[in-house]
Amino acid sequence: MPKILIVGGGYAGFYTAWKLEKHLRKGEAEVIVVDPLPYMTYLPFLPEVAAGAIEPRHAVVSLRRHLKKTTVINAKVTNIDHANKTATISPEGGDSWNLDYDHVVVTAGSVSRTFPIPGIAENAVGMKSIEEAVYARDTLIRNFERAAALPEGSELRQRLLTTVIVGGGFAGIETFAELRSAASALLEKFPNITFDETQFHLIEAAPRIMPEVSQQTADWVLKDLAKKGAHVHLNTQCADATDGVVKTSDGAEYPSDLIIWTAGVMANPQVVNGSDLPREARGRISTQADLRVVDENGEIIDGAWAAGDVAAVPDLTGGGVGGMCVPNAQHAVRQAKRLAKNLVGVLRGDEPVDYVHKNLGAVAGLGLYNGAFQSGNIALKGFLAWCAHRGYHGLAMPSWERKWRVLWGWFHNFFLGRDQVQVATTQKPREFFEAFASRPKPPADVSK
């Protein structure tokens, strides 16, 4: 029985396995998914998780619960030797071992793309995982709690009430707007903190934000953020973040205890660099339109497939950057579905079909009851766009079990408001126990 190895259980990996389970006949192939995490994260929900509008566990999808016919291995793939069709599996705390396969599907996704700016690696956090979103949420609330106990006007109080986000793409703007909205809601619980004390700064090197939407829509978003007390600095670069003090190219300084980096992504370098599969200039695995991996001469590499952010897939509609599909959820999900059908077709001797998908548009949540939507020349702003945002992503969330959890949470929040309790101490669960635990007395010194 052919063995299909899927490297990565994110968007593209989960959907590939999910659809393979649907299309494969019993006993036709064995499917194995390898990922260090036991769940897929629905990335568009991360800003709402950071703002306390969605319960973190509801924004992830359990691999084992929903991939009932697939073998799930929680480990890293540290090497892909496709010449011998062997992958090295490295479980946490255990010895590495080799897994033979007939087909490999690389869907390892992307990671935050950073630059060697002093202090960023030590003080910033990304917005690419559920853990980072939870950290941002807990830190924002905890900072309010700490600041409320400090005298007004103190440097530490101002630092705690300042949030800086680097990157003005969709992820950055949504995170920025959602956190600003969450902070405004928190002020109701902290009467000794004024609105003007809460400072939100977004730093963007380009002359505009949100390149996925029209200039008119982007300008509306800027004006809307300004009304809510959020400051966007265009044509500005982050030059330094040492000790949590963000210094910009125009000489400004913003001491902050919450710095979030959303300035781009890159293909997962650990998986890409740990394989012998060909890659293009930007570090992504080279594929042709039917999602089969190809070498520098365009020759198909038998048994190798790739999709999602880790793959350079030609955009046959002509709308992609550099002729390739942009790394977003729309493409990852649809590429995975096409890949699953093509792989089953190849197993049965059929010719694969090219992936073609024209971008449906872009929708962004900008805090409660506010959003922006762009599809061609059609643009919606405000409440209607917010409804479109929640409607689209509520339906796009995989499985009805997860859809229901998210929708039920939104329903509760409508009546009960955001959940504004931080549980940052869960990051150090043994700290409280250790502080009061009895310890053995040191042995008596018998030499005296």
mmCIF file with all atom_site columns, C-alpha atoms in Angstrom, residues 103-199:
data_model
loop_
_atom_site.group_PDB
_atom_site.id
_atom_site.type_symbol
_atom_site.label_atom_id
_atom_site.label_alt_id
_atom_site.label_comp_id
_atom_site.label_asym_id
_atom_site.label_entity_id
_atom_site.label_seq_id
_atom_site.pdbx_PDB_ins_code
_atom_site.Cartn_x
_atom_site.Cartn_y
_atom_site.Cartn_z
_atom_site.occupancy
_atom_site.B_iso_or_equiv
_atom_site.pdbx_formal_charge
_atom_site.auth_seq_id
_atom_site.auth_comp_id
_atom_site.auth_asym_id
_atom_site.auth_atom_id
_atom_site.pdbx_PDB_model_num
ATOM 1  C CA . HIS A 1 103 ? 4.868   10.315 -1.789 1.00 0.00 ? 103 HIS A CA 1
ATOM 2  C CA . VAL A 1 104 ? 5.868   13.331 0.313  1.00 0.00 ? 104 VAL A CA 1
ATOM 3  C CA . VAL A 1 105 ? 3.622   16.387 0.652  1.00 0.00 ? 105 VAL A CA 1
ATOM 4  C CA . VAL A 1 106 ? 5.486   19.374 2.104  1.00 0.00 ? 106 VAL A CA 1
ATOM 5  C CA . THR A 1 107 ? 3.064   21.763 3.808  1.00 0.00 ? 107 THR A CA 1
ATOM 6  C CA . ALA A 1 108 ? 5.252   23.113 6.606  1.00 0.00 ? 108 ALA A CA 1
ATOM 7  C CA . GLY A 1 109 ? 3.858   26.644 6.309  1.00 0.00 ? 109 GLY A CA 1
ATOM 8  C CA . SER A 1 110 ? 5.673   29.842 7.158  1.00 0.00 ? 110 SER A CA 1
ATOM 9  C CA . VAL A 1 111 ? 7.263   31.624 10.092 1.00 0.00 ? 111 VAL A CA 1
ATOM 10 C CA . SER A 1 112 ? 7.706   35.296 10.948 1.00 0.00 ? 112 SER A CA 1
ATOM 11 C CA . ARG A 1 113 ? 10.298  36.956 8.737  1.00 0.00 ? 113 ARG A CA 1
ATOM 12 C CA . THR A 1 114 ? 12.483  39.225 10.830 1.00 0.00 ? 114 THR A CA 1
ATOM 13 C CA . PHE A 1 115 ? 15.562  41.351 10.224 1.00 0.00 ? 115 PHE A CA 1
ATOM 14 C CA . PRO A 1 116 ? 18.709  41.670 12.373 1.00 0.00 ? 116 PRO A CA 1
ATOM 15 C CA . ILE A 1 117 ? 17.379  44.671 14.288 1.00 0.00 ? 117 ILE A CA 1
ATOM 16 C CA . PRO A 1 118 ? 18.879  44.977 17.789 1.00 0.00 ? 118 PRO A CA 1
ATOM 17 C CA . GLY A 1 119 ? 16.434  43.949 20.497 1.00 0.00 ? 119 GLY A CA 1
ATOM 18 C CA . ILE A 1 120 ? 13.706  42.459 18.291 1.00 0.00 ? 120 ILE A CA 1
ATOM 19 C CA . ALA A 1 121 ? 14.613  38.817 18.913 1.00 0.00 ? 121 ALA A CA 1
ATOM 20 C CA . GLU A 1 122 ? 14.840  39.444 22.666 1.00 0.00 ? 122 GLU A CA 1
ATOM 21 C CA . ASN A 1 123 ? 11.789  41.670 23.228 1.00 0.00 ? 123 ASN A CA 1
ATOM 22 C CA . ALA A 1 124 ? 9.218   41.189 20.438 1.00 0.00 ? 124 ALA A CA 1
ATOM 23 C CA . VAL A 1 125 ? 6.640   38.502 19.793 1.00 0.00 ? 125 VAL A CA 1
ATOM 24 C CA . GLY A 1 126 ? 5.052   37.434 16.516 1.00 0.00 ? 126 GLY A CA 1
ATOM 25 C CA . MET A 1 127 ? 1.443   36.741 15.586 1.00 0.00 ? 127 MET A CA 1
ATOM 26 C CA . LYS A 1 128 ? 1.803   33.377 13.839 1.00 0.00 ? 128 LYS A CA 1
ATOM 27 C CA . SER A 1 129 ? 0.722   30.968 16.578 1.00 0.00 ? 129 SER A CA 1
ATOM 28 C CA . ILE A 1 130 ? -2.044  30.587 19.121 1.00 0.00 ? 130 ILE A CA 1
ATOM 29 C CA . GLU A 1 131 ? 0.536   30.810 21.887 1.00 0.00 ? 131 GLU A CA 1
ATOM 30 C CA . GLU A 1 132 ? 1.691   34.228 20.673 1.00 0.00 ? 132 GLU A CA 1
ATOM 31 C CA . ALA A 1 133 ? -1.893  35.499 20.511 1.00 0.00 ? 133 ALA A CA 1
ATOM 32 C CA . VAL A 1 134 ? -2.547  34.297 24.075 1.00 0.00 ? 134 VAL A CA 1
ATOM 33 C CA . TYR A 1 135 ? 0.679   35.938 25.218 1.00 0.00 ? 135 TYR A CA 1
ATOM 34 C CA . ALA A 1 136 ? -0.367  39.264 23.662 1.00 0.00 ? 136 ALA A CA 1
ATOM 35 C CA . ARG A 1 137 ? -3.798  39.075 25.302 1.00 0.00 ? 137 ARG A CA 1
ATOM 36 C CA . ASP A 1 138 ? -2.464  38.200 28.754 1.00 0.00 ? 138 ASP A CA 1
ATOM 37 C CA . THR A 1 139 ? 0.301   40.793 28.546 1.00 0.00 ? 139 THR A CA 1
ATOM 38 C CA . LEU A 1 140 ? -2.105  43.590 27.586 1.00 0.00 ? 140 LEU A CA 1
ATOM 39 C CA . ILE A 1 141 ? -4.438  42.830 30.502 1.00 0.00 ? 141 ILE A CA 1
ATOM 40 C CA . ARG A 1 142 ? -1.583  42.245 32.969 1.00 0.00 ? 142 ARG A CA 1
ATOM 41 C CA . ASN A 1 143 ? 0.017   45.542 31.946 1.00 0.00 ? 143 ASN A CA 1
ATOM 42 C CA . PHE A 1 144 ? -3.218  47.379 32.761 1.00 0.00 ? 144 PHE A CA 1
ATOM 43 C CA . GLU A 1 145 ? -3.327  45.681 36.157 1.00 0.00 ? 145 GLU A CA 1
ATOM 44 C CA . ARG A 1 146 ? 0.271   46.639 36.921 1.00 0.00 ? 146 ARG A CA 1
ATOM 45 C CA . ALA A 1 147 ? -0.088  50.179 35.609 1.00 0.00 ? 147 ALA A CA 1
ATOM 46 C CA . ALA A 1 148 ? -3.196  50.820 37.723 1.00 0.00 ? 148 ALA A CA 1
ATOM 47 C CA . ALA A 1 149 ? -1.110  50.252 40.869 1.00 0.00 ? 149 ALA A CA 1
ATOM 48 C CA . LEU A 1 150 ? 1.555   52.788 39.848 1.00 0.00 ? 150 LEU A CA 1
ATOM 49 C CA . PRO A 1 151 ? 1.464   56.582 40.271 1.00 0.00 ? 151 PRO A CA 1
ATOM 50 C CA . GLU A 1 152 ? 0.160   58.552 37.305 1.00 0.00 ? 152 GLU A CA 1
ATOM 51 C CA . GLY A 1 153 ? 2.920   59.948 35.118 1.00 0.00 ? 153 GLY A CA 1
ATOM 52 C CA . SER A 1 154 ? 5.574   57.395 36.096 1.00 0.00 ? 154 SER A CA 1
ATOM 53 C CA . GLU A 1 155 ? 7.819   56.059 33.347 1.00 0.00 ? 155 GLU A CA 1
ATOM 54 C CA . LEU A 1 156 ? 6.964   52.424 34.056 1.00 0.00 ? 156 LEU A CA 1
ATOM 55 C CA . ARG A 1 157 ? 3.235   53.150 33.970 1.00 0.00 ? 157 ARG A CA 1
ATOM 56 C CA . GLN A 1 158 ? 3.553   54.803 30.553 1.00 0.00 ? 158 GLN A CA 1
ATOM 57 C CA . ARG A 1 159 ? 5.685   51.929 29.268 1.00 0.00 ? 159 ARG A CA 1
ATOM 58 C CA . LEU A 1 160 ? 3.114   49.366 30.405 1.00 0.00 ? 160 LEU A CA 1
ATOM 59 C CA . LEU A 1 161 ? 0.311   51.257 28.666 1.00 0.00 ? 161 LEU A CA 1
ATOM 60 C CA . THR A 1 162 ? 2.184   51.528 25.349 1.00 0.00 ? 162 THR A CA 1
ATOM 61 C CA . THR A 1 163 ? 1.807   48.884 22.629 1.00 0.00 ? 163 THR A CA 1
ATOM 62 C CA . VAL A 1 164 ? 3.921   48.857 19.460 1.00 0.00 ? 164 VAL A CA 1
ATOM 63 C CA . ILE A 1 165 ? 3.205   46.788 16.358 1.00 0.00 ? 165 ILE A CA 1
ATOM 64 C CA . VAL A 1 166 ? 5.662   46.561 13.456 1.00 0.00 ? 166 VAL A CA 1
ATOM 65 C CA . GLY A 1 167 ? 4.108   45.828 10.057 1.00 0.00 ? 167 GLY A CA 1
ATOM 66 C CA . GLY A 1 168 ? 1.077   47.308 8.318  1.00 0.00 ? 168 GLY A CA 1
ATOM 67 C CA . GLY A 1 169 ? -0.199  44.325 6.348  1.00 0.00 ? 169 GLY A CA 1
ATOM 68 C CA . PHE A 1 170 ? -3.486  42.602 7.110  1.00 0.00 ? 170 PHE A CA 1
ATOM 69 C CA . ALA A 1 171 ? -2.131  40.717 10.128 1.00 0.00 ? 171 ALA A CA 1
ATOM 70 C CA . GLY A 1 172 ? -0.600  43.854 11.614 1.00 0.00 ? 172 GLY A CA 1
ATOM 71 C CA . ILE A 1 173 ? -3.616  46.107 11.065 1.00 0.00 ? 173 ILE A CA 1
ATOM 72 C CA . GLU A 1 174 ? -6.104  43.539 12.378 1.00 0.00 ? 174 GLU A CA 1
ATOM 73 C CA . THR A 1 175 ? -3.992  42.879 15.475 1.00 0.00 ? 175 THR A CA 1
ATOM 74 C CA . PHE A 1 176 ? -3.450  46.607 15.991 1.00 0.00 ? 176 PHE A CA 1
ATOM 75 C CA . ALA A 1 177 ? -7.150  47.476 15.689 1.00 0.00 ? 177 ALA A CA 1
ATOM 76 C CA . GLU A 1 178 ? -8.350  44.537 17.807 1.00 0.00 ? 178 GLU A CA 1
ATOM 77 C CA . LEU A 1 179 ? -5.917  45.319 20.639 1.00 0.00 ? 179 LEU A CA 1
ATOM 78 C CA . ARG A 1 180 ? -6.866  49.007 20.528 1.00 0.00 ? 180 ARG A CA 1
ATOM 79 C CA . SER A 1 181 ? -10.518 47.990 20.791 1.00 0.00 ? 181 SER A CA 1
ATOM 80 C CA . ALA A 1 182 ? -9.730  45.602 23.665 1.00 0.00 ? 182 ALA A CA 1
ATOM 81 C CA . ALA A 1 183 ? -7.785  48.302 25.510 1.00 0.00 ? 183 ALA A CA 1
ATOM 82 C CA . SER A 1 184 ? -10.687 50.743 25.179 1.00 0.00 ? 184 SER A CA 1
ATOM 83 C CA . ALA A 1 185 ? -12.992 48.108 26.694 1.00 0.00 ? 185 ALA A CA 1
ATOM 84 C CA . LEU A 1 186 ? -10.525 47.532 29.547 1.00 0.00 ? 186 LEU A CA 1
ATOM 85 C CA . LEU A 1 187 ? -10.674 51.198 30.518 1.00 0.00 ? 187 LEU A CA 1
ATOM 86 C CA . GLU A 1 188 ? -14.176 50.608 31.912 1.00 0.00 ? 188 GLU A CA 1
ATOM 87 C CA . LYS A 1 189 ? -12.627 48.327 34.535 1.00 0.00 ? 189 LYS A CA 1
ATOM 88 C CA . PHE A 1 190 ? -9.736  50.691 35.350 1.00 0.00 ? 190 PHE A CA 1
ATOM 89 C CA . PRO A 1 191 ? -11.226 54.119 36.177 1.00 0.00 ? 191 PRO A CA 1
ATOM 90 C CA . ASN A 1 192 ? -7.846  55.479 37.303 1.00 0.00 ? 192 ASN A CA 1
ATOM 91 C CA . ILE A 1 193 ? -6.351  54.968 33.813 1.00 0.00 ? 193 ILE A CA 1
ATOM 92 C CA . THR A 1 194 ? -7.284  57.587 31.208 1.00 0.00 ? 194 THR A CA 1
ATOM 93 C CA . PHE A 1 195 ? -7.776  56.982 27.492 1.00 0.00 ? 195 PHE A CA 1
ATOM 94 C CA . ASP A 1 196 ? -4.896  59.329 26.614 1.00 0.00 ? 196 ASP A CA 1
ATOM 95 C CA . GLU A 1 197 ? -2.483  57.239 28.687 1.00 0.00 ? 197 GLU A CA 1
ATOM 96 C CA . THR A 1 198 ? -3.014  54.212 26.439 1.00 0.00 ? 198 THR A CA 1
ATOM 97 C CA . GLN A 1 199 ? -0.664  54.599 23.489 1.00 0.00 ? 199 GLN A CA 1
#
